[in-house]
Amino acid sequence: MDARAAPVIDDVRRRQIIVGVLAAMLLAALDQTIVAPAMTTIGQSLGHAEYLSWVISAYLVTATAVTPLYGKLADIHGRYPVIVAAVAIFLAGSVACALAPNLGVLVAGRALQGVGGGGLIALAQTVIGDIVPPKQRGNYAAYISGMWAVSGIAGPIVGGVMAEHLHWSMIFWVNLPIGVLALAIMHAPLRDLTFQPKSHRLDVPGAMLVVGATSLAMLALSFGRVSGDWTSPLVLGLAASAAAAGALFVRRLWTFAEPLIPLHVLKDRVIARATASLFFAVGGHLGLSTLAPVYFESMHGLRPDLAALGLTPLALGAVGGALTAARVLVRSDKYKTPALAGLTVALATLAVLAATTEARSFWLTEALFFVYGFGVGTIFPTTTVSVQNAVARHDLGAATALLAFMRSLGSAVGVAVLGAVVLGAGLGAEGGGAGPRVAISPDAFRMAFLIAAVATAVAIAALAAMPRRPLRDSFEPLPPEG
């Protein structure tokens, strides 16, 4: 059977697969939010509180680094064995974390979790691309955005409750039933798909270079963010090493017969513009999401638990924007319009946030965060469907993984840059009321909003430059344009 032919699957099995892969994806998404509320408890239990940030960073480093590798492996070996391996690795890491006797083992377990989690996000989108034609994929991309919102809202709450009333290890044990359930749901229908991958070979040196370059870059961002010293020899050395490994990887892309990421995928104008737009849009969005609790503590005097809940409108807005864009994707060929309009609204909202930083109106800020989230949310289904629509089936894994990789990398850069701007202003405390609260200059937050606005403007420019290709009702690829 030709690699590009659609797999034979009925509606019942299609729904089974989609529910299963979304449950697997929930594992990776939830573990990016559920751990943070338990950090204090973990530090009290295991000690070495000065290294606690690596419980978060270890996961992000490995998850981002391995994402491109999973796409290629799925194109070589098929989706089923690779996604099963990713779930198994993730669950093994979860067990290691739950049983960790010290912080070092916990960090190692989190790194192992990331190796599995990095594949789950890209593979879930790839599998959906296998069984749903591009014209209908917008709805499922919106479901993915909804899942991210659920993890963003429920994760901190569940993590906090488990750490306070049960034991911090429960935030890792809970992954086991979810993972087993996901495998049970998708096992039979995904295994029996008739799709046969095209013959590929894995570029092992290229894989080592991209994993090394990404890991070094993520470590540089992590050390810089934690220490606040971006010019330290360690940070500069890691950054230089990442640049060198990245340069070698780019050279290999142009010289190796079958590189890790196919050259024609990288050179495709739709893919290049879509990934760039997502990188900058997500960088601003995730950077502000990370800093929003600090903003609410500093500017509105909220307690940390209430400050975290202040993120809810931002998350719900993103779901609303994704659903709106998805409906247009299904019904119209003018699928860029909602995302361009949404990002423009997001840009205007950031300008208002920058201008009203000192207004101290909590509900005004929440309303603006909802509108901003709605605007940015439109980019997610638009870029996913555009990229998958631009490639043949045998390149679907590599292209989807590239998009997921750029999303993760954009998130890391956004968090590092905006964190350096705000937290670099210094954390202090103000007395009065029920106790001290975080105090940061309004100018620092204003600068963060303006930087996010610049990133959003770049995202708009990249998306506007992206060629618009009609979305296919079938799985056959359109010929490249230009």
Coordinates of C-alpha atoms in Angstrom, one line a residue:
M1 CA 0.0 0.0 0.0
D2 CA 1.3 3.4 -0.8
A3 CA 2.5 5.4 2.1
R4 CA 0.3 8.3 1.2
A5 CA -3.0 6.3 1.1
A6 CA -5.5 6.9 3.8
P7 CA -5.7 4.2 6.5
V8 CA -8.9 2.1 6.5
I9 CA -10.8 3.0 9.7
D10 CA -14.4 3.4 10.8
D11 CA -15.8 6.2 12.9
V12 CA -15.9 4.2 16.1
R13 CA -12.2 3.2 15.9
R14 CA -11.3 6.8 14.9
R15 CA -12.9 8.1 18.0
Q16 CA -11.2 5.5 20.1
I17 CA -7.8 6.5 18.8
I18 CA -8.4 10.2 19.2
V19 CA -9.6 9.8 22.8
G20 CA -6.6 7.5 23.5
V21 CA -4.0 9.9 22.1
L22 CA -5.5 12.9 23.8
A23 CA -5.3 11.0 27.1
A24 CA -1.7 10.3 26.4
M25 CA -1.1 13.9 25.5
L26 CA -2.8 15.0 28.7
L27 CA 0.0 13.2 30.6
A28 CA 2.6 15.4 29.1
A29 CA 0.6 18.6 29.5
L30 CA -0.4 17.9 33.1
D31 CA 3.1 17.3 34.2
Q32 CA 4.1 20.7 33.1
T33 CA 1.7 22.3 35.6
I34 CA 0.9 19.8 38.4
V35 CA 4.4 19.8 39.9
A36 CA 4.9 23.5 40.6
P37 CA 2.4 23.8 43.6
A38 CA 4.2 20.9 45.3
M39 CA 7.7 22.3 45.1
T40 CA 7.8 23.7 48.6
T41 CA 6.6 20.3 50.0
I42 CA 9.1 18.5 47.9
G43 CA 11.9 20.7 49.2
Q44 CA 10.9 20.2 52.8
S45 CA 10.9 16.4 52.2
L46 CA 14.0 15.9 50.1
G47 CA 16.1 19.0 51.0
H48 CA 18.4 21.0 48.7
A49 CA 15.8 23.6 48.1
E50 CA 18.3 25.7 46.1
Y51 CA 18.2 23.1 43.3
L52 CA 14.4 22.7 43.2
S53 CA 14.0 24.6 40.0
W54 CA 15.6 21.6 38.2
V55 CA 12.6 19.5 39.0
I56 CA 10.8 21.7 36.4
S57 CA 13.8 22.4 34.1
A58 CA 14.9 18.8 33.7
Y59 CA 11.6 17.9 32.2
L60 CA 11.5 20.8 29.8
V61 CA 15.1 20.3 28.6
T62 CA 14.6 16.7 27.6
A63 CA 11.1 17.0 26.3
T64 CA 12.1 19.8 24.0
A65 CA 15.3 18.1 22.9
V66 CA 13.8 14.8 21.8
T67 CA 10.7 16.1 20.0
P68 CA 12.2 16.2 16.4
L69 CA 13.6 12.7 16.9
Y70 CA 10.1 11.2 17.6
G71 CA 8.7 12.6 14.4
K72 CA 11.4 10.9 12.3
L73 CA 11.0 7.6 14.3
A74 CA 7.3 7.6 13.7
D75 CA 7.8 8.1 10.0
I76 CA 10.2 5.2 10.0
H77 CA 8.6 2.6 12.3
G78 CA 4.9 3.7 12.2
R79 CA 3.0 5.5 14.9
Y80 CA 1.9 2.6 17.1
P81 CA 5.2 1.3 18.4
V82 CA 6.7 4.8 18.9
I83 CA 3.7 6.2 20.9
V84 CA 3.6 3.1 23.0
A85 CA 7.3 3.5 23.7
A86 CA 6.8 7.2 24.6
V87 CA 4.0 6.3 27.1
A88 CA 6.1 3.5 28.6
I89 CA 9.2 5.8 29.1
F90 CA 7.0 8.5 30.6
L91 CA 5.4 6.1 33.1
A92 CA 8.8 4.7 34.0
G93 CA 10.0 8.2 34.7
S94 CA 6.8 8.8 36.8
V95 CA 7.6 5.7 39.0
A96 CA 11.2 6.8 39.4
C97 CA 9.9 10.3 40.6
A98 CA 7.4 8.8 43.0
L99 CA 10.0 6.5 44.6
A100 CA 12.8 9.1 44.6
P101 CA 14.7 9.0 47.9
N102 CA 16.5 12.3 47.2
L103 CA 16.4 15.3 44.9
G104 CA 19.0 13.9 42.5
V105 CA 16.9 10.9 41.7
L106 CA 13.8 13.0 41.4
V107 CA 15.5 15.3 38.8
A108 CA 16.7 12.2 36.9
G109 CA 13.2 10.8 36.9
R110 CA 11.8 14.1 35.6
A111 CA 14.4 14.1 32.8
L112 CA 13.2 10.5 31.9
Q113 CA 9.6 11.7 32.0
G114 CA 10.6 14.4 29.5
V115 CA 12.1 11.9 27.1
G116 CA 8.6 10.3 27.0
G117 CA 6.6 13.4 27.2
G118 CA 8.4 15.1 24.4
G119 CA 7.0 12.5 22.0
L120 CA 3.5 12.4 23.3
I121 CA 2.5 15.9 22.2
A122 CA 3.9 15.6 18.7
L123 CA 2.8 12.0 18.2
A124 CA -0.8 12.8 19.3
Q125 CA -1.1 15.5 16.6
T126 CA 0.6 13.2 14.0
V127 CA -1.8 10.3 14.7
I128 CA -4.8 12.7 14.3
G129 CA -3.3 13.9 11.1
D130 CA -3.2 10.2 9.9
I131 CA -6.9 9.6 10.4
V132 CA -8.6 12.9 9.8
P133 CA -8.4 14.8 6.5
P134 CA -6.9 18.4 6.7
K135 CA -10.3 20.1 6.2
Q136 CA -11.7 18.5 9.3
R137 CA -8.6 18.7 11.5
G138 CA -9.4 22.1 12.9
N139 CA -12.0 20.7 15.3
Y140 CA -9.5 18.3 16.7
A141 CA -6.8 21.0 17.0
A142 CA -9.3 22.9 19.1
Y143 CA -9.8 19.8 21.3
I144 CA -6.1 19.8 21.9
S145 CA -6.2 23.4 22.9
G146 CA -9.0 22.6 25.3
M147 CA -6.9 19.8 26.8
W148 CA -4.1 22.3 27.4
A149 CA -6.5 24.6 29.2
V150 CA -7.7 21.8 31.4
S151 CA -4.2 20.9 32.4
G152 CA -3.3 24.5 32.9
I153 CA -6.3 25.1 35.2
A154 CA -6.6 21.7 36.9
G155 CA -2.9 20.9 37.2
P156 CA -2.0 23.5 39.8
I157 CA -5.1 22.8 41.8
V158 CA -4.7 19.0 41.8
G159 CA -1.0 19.3 42.5
G160 CA -1.6 21.6 45.5
V161 CA -4.3 19.4 47.0
M162 CA -2.3 16.2 46.6
A163 CA 0.9 17.7 48.1
E164 CA -1.0 19.3 51.0
H165 CA -3.5 16.6 51.9
L166 CA -1.9 13.3 50.6
H167 CA 1.8 13.1 49.7
W168 CA 3.8 14.8 46.9
S169 CA 4.5 11.4 45.3
M170 CA 0.8 11.1 44.4
I171 CA 1.3 13.7 41.6
F172 CA 3.5 11.1 39.9
W173 CA 1.5 8.0 40.8
V174 CA -1.6 9.5 39.3
N175 CA 0.1 9.2 35.9
L176 CA 0.0 5.4 35.9
P177 CA -3.8 4.9 35.6
I178 CA -4.1 7.7 33.0
G179 CA -1.3 6.2 30.9
V180 CA -2.6 2.6 31.2
L181 CA -6.1 3.8 30.3
A182 CA -4.7 5.7 27.3
L183 CA -2.9 2.6 26.0
A184 CA -5.9 0.4 26.6
I185 CA -8.2 2.7 24.6
M186 CA -6.0 3.2 21.6
H187 CA -4.1 -0.2 21.6
A188 CA -6.3 -2.3 19.2
P189 CA -7.5 0.4 16.7
L190 CA -4.1 2.1 16.4
R191 CA -2.2 -1.2 16.0
D192 CA -4.5 -2.3 13.3
L193 CA -4.2 0.8 11.1
T194 CA -3.4 -0.2 7.5
F195 CA -1.1 2.7 7.0
Q196 CA 2.4 1.6 6.0
P197 CA 5.3 4.0 6.6
K198 CA 7.6 4.9 3.7
S199 CA 11.1 3.5 3.9
H200 CA 13.4 5.9 5.8
R201 CA 16.7 5.7 7.6
L202 CA 17.5 7.5 10.8
D203 CA 20.3 10.0 10.7
V204 CA 21.9 9.1 14.1
P205 CA 24.7 11.8 14.0
G206 CA 22.0 14.4 13.1
A207 CA 19.8 13.2 15.9
M208 CA 22.7 13.5 18.4
L209 CA 23.5 17.0 17.2
V210 CA 19.9 18.3 17.4
V211 CA 19.4 16.7 20.9
G212 CA 22.7 18.1 22.0
A213 CA 22.2 21.6 20.6
T214 CA 18.7 21.8 22.1
S215 CA 19.7 20.5 25.5
L216 CA 22.6 22.9 25.7
A217 CA 20.5 25.8 24.7
M218 CA 17.8 24.9 27.2
L219 CA 20.4 24.5 30.0
A220 CA 21.7 27.9 29.2
L221 CA 18.2 29.4 29.4
S222 CA 17.6 27.5 32.7
F223 CA 20.8 28.5 34.4
G224 CA 20.5 32.1 33.2
R225 CA 16.9 32.3 34.5
V226 CA 17.6 30.7 37.8
S227 CA 20.8 32.6 38.6
G228 CA 19.9 35.9 36.9
D229 CA 23.4 36.2 35.6
W230 CA 23.2 35.9 31.9
T231 CA 26.9 36.7 31.4
S232 CA 28.4 34.1 33.7
P233 CA 31.0 31.8 32.1
L234 CA 28.7 28.8 32.5
V235 CA 25.8 30.4 30.7
L236 CA 28.0 31.8 27.9
G237 CA 29.8 28.5 27.5
L238 CA 26.6 26.6 27.2
A239 CA 25.2 29.1 24.7
A240 CA 28.4 28.9 22.6
S241 CA 28.3 25.1 22.7
A242 CA 24.7 25.1 21.7
A243 CA 25.4 27.4 18.8
A244 CA 28.3 25.2 17.6
A245 CA 26.2 22.1 17.7
G246 CA 23.4 23.8 16.0
A247 CA 25.7 25.0 13.2
L248 CA 26.9 21.4 12.7
F249 CA 23.3 20.2 12.6
V250 CA 22.4 22.8 10.0
R251 CA 25.4 21.8 7.9
R252 CA 24.3 18.2 8.1
L253 CA 20.8 19.1 6.9
W254 CA 22.3 20.4 3.7
T255 CA 24.8 17.6 3.1
F256 CA 23.3 14.3 4.3
A257 CA 21.1 12.3 1.9
E258 CA 18.2 11.9 4.3
P259 CA 18.6 14.3 7.3
L260 CA 16.6 14.1 10.5
I261 CA 14.2 16.8 9.3
P262 CA 13.7 16.6 5.5
L263 CA 15.2 19.6 3.7
H264 CA 12.1 20.0 1.5
V265 CA 10.0 20.3 4.7
L266 CA 12.2 23.0 6.1
K267 CA 12.3 24.9 2.8
D268 CA 8.5 24.8 2.4
R269 CA 7.2 28.4 2.7
V270 CA 4.0 27.4 4.6
I271 CA 5.9 25.4 7.1
A272 CA 8.7 28.0 7.6
R273 CA 6.2 30.9 8.1
A274 CA 3.8 28.8 10.3
T275 CA 6.5 27.6 12.7
A276 CA 8.0 31.1 13.0
S277 CA 4.6 32.6 13.7
L278 CA 3.9 29.9 16.4
F279 CA 7.4 30.4 17.9
F280 CA 6.9 34.1 18.6
A281 CA 3.2 34.0 19.5
V282 CA 3.7 31.2 22.0
G283 CA 6.9 32.8 23.4
G284 CA 4.9 35.9 24.4
H285 CA 1.9 33.9 25.6
L286 CA 3.8 31.4 27.8
G287 CA 6.1 34.0 29.1
L288 CA 3.2 36.1 30.3
S289 CA 1.4 33.0 31.6
T290 CA 4.4 32.1 33.8
L291 CA 4.7 35.7 35.1
A292 CA 1.0 36.4 35.6
P293 CA 0.9 35.0 39.2
V294 CA 3.8 37.2 40.1
Y295 CA 2.0 40.1 38.5
F296 CA -1.2 39.5 40.5
E297 CA 0.8 39.1 43.7
S298 CA 2.8 42.3 43.1
M299 CA 0.2 44.6 41.5
H300 CA -3.0 43.4 43.1
G301 CA -1.7 42.0 46.5
L302 CA -3.2 38.5 46.0
R303 CA -2.1 35.4 47.9
P304 CA 0.0 32.9 45.8
D305 CA -2.9 30.4 45.6
L306 CA -5.4 33.1 44.4
A307 CA -2.8 34.6 42.1
A308 CA -2.4 31.2 40.3
L309 CA -6.1 31.0 39.8
G310 CA -5.9 34.4 38.1
L311 CA -4.6 32.5 35.0
T312 CA -8.0 30.9 34.4
P313 CA -9.3 33.7 32.1
L314 CA -6.1 33.5 30.0
A315 CA -6.5 29.7 29.6
L316 CA -10.2 29.9 28.8
G317 CA -9.7 32.7 26.4
A318 CA -7.2 30.5 24.5
V319 CA -9.7 27.7 24.2
G320 CA -12.3 30.1 22.9
G321 CA -10.0 31.5 20.3
A322 CA -8.9 28.0 19.2
L323 CA -12.6 26.9 18.9
T324 CA -13.5 30.0 16.8
A325 CA -10.6 29.5 14.4
A326 CA -11.3 25.8 14.1
R327 CA -14.9 26.5 13.0
V328 CA -13.6 28.7 10.2
L329 CA -11.0 26.1 9.2
V330 CA -13.8 23.6 8.7
R331 CA -16.1 25.9 6.8
S332 CA -14.0 28.3 4.8
D333 CA -10.8 28.4 2.8
K334 CA -10.0 31.8 4.4
Y335 CA -8.4 30.0 7.3
K336 CA -5.7 32.6 7.9
T337 CA -8.2 35.4 8.6
P338 CA -9.2 34.4 12.2
A339 CA -5.6 34.0 13.3
L340 CA -4.5 37.3 11.8
A341 CA -7.5 39.1 13.4
G342 CA -6.9 37.3 16.7
L343 CA -3.2 38.1 16.9
T344 CA -4.0 41.7 16.0
V345 CA -6.5 41.9 18.9
A346 CA -3.9 40.3 21.1
L347 CA -1.4 42.9 20.1
A348 CA -3.8 45.7 20.9
T349 CA -4.6 44.1 24.2
L350 CA -1.0 44.0 25.2
A351 CA -0.7 47.7 24.4
V352 CA -3.6 48.4 26.8
L353 CA -2.1 46.2 29.5
A354 CA 1.2 48.1 29.2
A355 CA -0.7 51.4 29.4
T356 CA -2.8 50.3 32.4
T357 CA -0.1 48.4 34.4
E358 CA -0.6 50.7 37.4
A359 CA -4.4 50.8 37.2
R360 CA -4.6 48.1 39.9
S361 CA -8.0 47.0 38.7
F362 CA -8.1 43.2 39.1
W363 CA -11.2 42.7 36.9
L364 CA -9.9 44.9 34.2
T365 CA -6.7 42.9 34.1
E366 CA -8.7 39.6 34.0
A367 CA -10.8 40.8 31.2
L368 CA -7.8 41.9 29.2
F369 CA -6.1 38.6 29.9
F370 CA -9.1 36.7 28.5
V371 CA -9.1 38.8 25.4
Y372 CA -5.4 38.3 24.9
G373 CA -5.7 34.6 25.4
F374 CA -8.6 34.5 22.9
G375 CA -6.5 36.3 20.3
V376 CA -3.4 34.0 20.7
G377 CA -5.6 30.9 20.8
T378 CA -6.5 31.3 17.2
I379 CA -2.9 30.6 16.1
F380 CA -2.9 27.0 17.4
P381 CA -5.3 25.2 15.0
T382 CA -4.3 27.4 12.1
T383 CA -0.6 26.6 12.2
T384 CA -1.2 22.9 13.0
V385 CA -3.6 22.3 10.1
S386 CA -1.5 24.5 7.7
V387 CA 1.7 22.6 8.3
Q388 CA 0.0 19.1 8.1
N389 CA -1.8 20.2 4.9
A390 CA 1.5 21.1 3.3
V391 CA 3.2 17.7 3.5
A392 CA 2.8 14.2 2.2
R393 CA 1.8 11.5 4.6
H394 CA 5.3 10.0 4.9
D395 CA 6.6 13.4 6.1
L396 CA 3.7 14.0 8.5
G397 CA 5.6 12.9 11.6
A398 CA 8.7 15.0 10.9
A399 CA 6.6 18.1 10.0
T400 CA 4.3 17.9 13.1
A401 CA 7.3 17.2 15.4
L402 CA 9.0 20.3 14.0
L403 CA 6.0 22.4 14.8
A404 CA 5.8 21.0 18.4
F405 CA 9.5 21.6 18.8
M406 CA 9.2 25.2 17.8
R407 CA 6.3 25.6 20.2
S408 CA 8.4 24.2 23.1
L409 CA 11.5 26.2 22.1
G410 CA 9.4 29.4 21.8
S411 CA 7.9 28.7 25.3
A412 CA 11.4 28.3 26.8
V413 CA 12.8 31.5 25.2
G414 CA 9.7 33.5 26.1
V415 CA 9.8 32.4 29.8
A416 CA 13.5 33.1 30.0
V417 CA 13.4 36.6 28.3
L418 CA 10.3 37.9 30.1
G419 CA 11.4 36.3 33.4
A420 CA 14.8 38.1 33.1
V421 CA 13.0 41.4 32.5
V422 CA 10.6 41.1 35.5
L423 CA 12.5 39.0 38.0
G424 CA 15.7 40.9 37.1
A425 CA 14.0 43.9 38.7
G426 CA 14.3 42.2 42.0
L427 CA 11.8 40.5 44.3
G428 CA 11.1 42.4 47.4
A429 CA 8.4 42.5 50.0
E430 CA 5.9 45.1 51.2
G431 CA 4.4 45.0 54.6
G432 CA 0.8 45.7 55.6
G433 CA -2.4 43.8 55.4
A434 CA -2.3 40.1 56.2
G435 CA 1.5 39.9 55.6
P436 CA 4.2 40.7 53.1
R437 CA 3.6 40.5 49.4
V438 CA 5.8 40.4 46.4
A439 CA 6.8 43.8 45.2
I440 CA 8.2 44.5 41.7
S441 CA 8.3 47.8 39.8
P442 CA 5.3 48.4 37.5
D443 CA 7.9 49.4 34.9
A444 CA 9.2 45.8 34.8
F445 CA 5.8 44.5 34.0
R446 CA 5.2 47.2 31.4
M447 CA 8.4 46.2 29.6
A448 CA 7.3 42.6 29.7
F449 CA 4.0 43.5 28.0
L450 CA 5.8 45.5 25.4
I451 CA 8.3 42.7 24.6
A452 CA 5.4 40.3 24.3
A453 CA 3.7 42.8 21.9
V454 CA 6.8 42.9 19.7
A455 CA 6.9 39.1 19.6
T456 CA 3.2 39.1 18.7
A457 CA 3.8 41.6 15.9
V458 CA 6.5 39.4 14.4
A459 CA 4.1 36.4 14.6
I460 CA 1.5 38.5 12.7
A461 CA 4.1 39.4 10.0
A462 CA 5.2 35.7 9.6
L463 CA 1.6 34.5 9.3
A464 CA 0.7 37.2 6.8
A465 CA 3.6 36.1 4.7
M466 CA 2.5 32.4 4.8
P467 CA 1.1 31.2 1.4
R468 CA -2.6 30.1 1.7
R469 CA -3.1 26.7 0.2
P470 CA -6.6 25.2 -0.1
L471 CA -7.2 22.6 2.7
R472 CA -7.6 19.1 1.3
D473 CA -10.7 17.0 1.8
S474 CA -8.6 13.9 1.3
F475 CA -5.1 12.7 2.4
E476 CA -3.4 13.3 -1.0
P477 CA -0.9 16.1 -0.8
L478 CA -1.1 19.2 -2.9
P479 CA 2.0 20.1 -5.0
P480 CA 4.2 22.7 -3.3
E481 CA 3.7 26.3 -4.4
G482 CA 6.8 28.3 -5.0

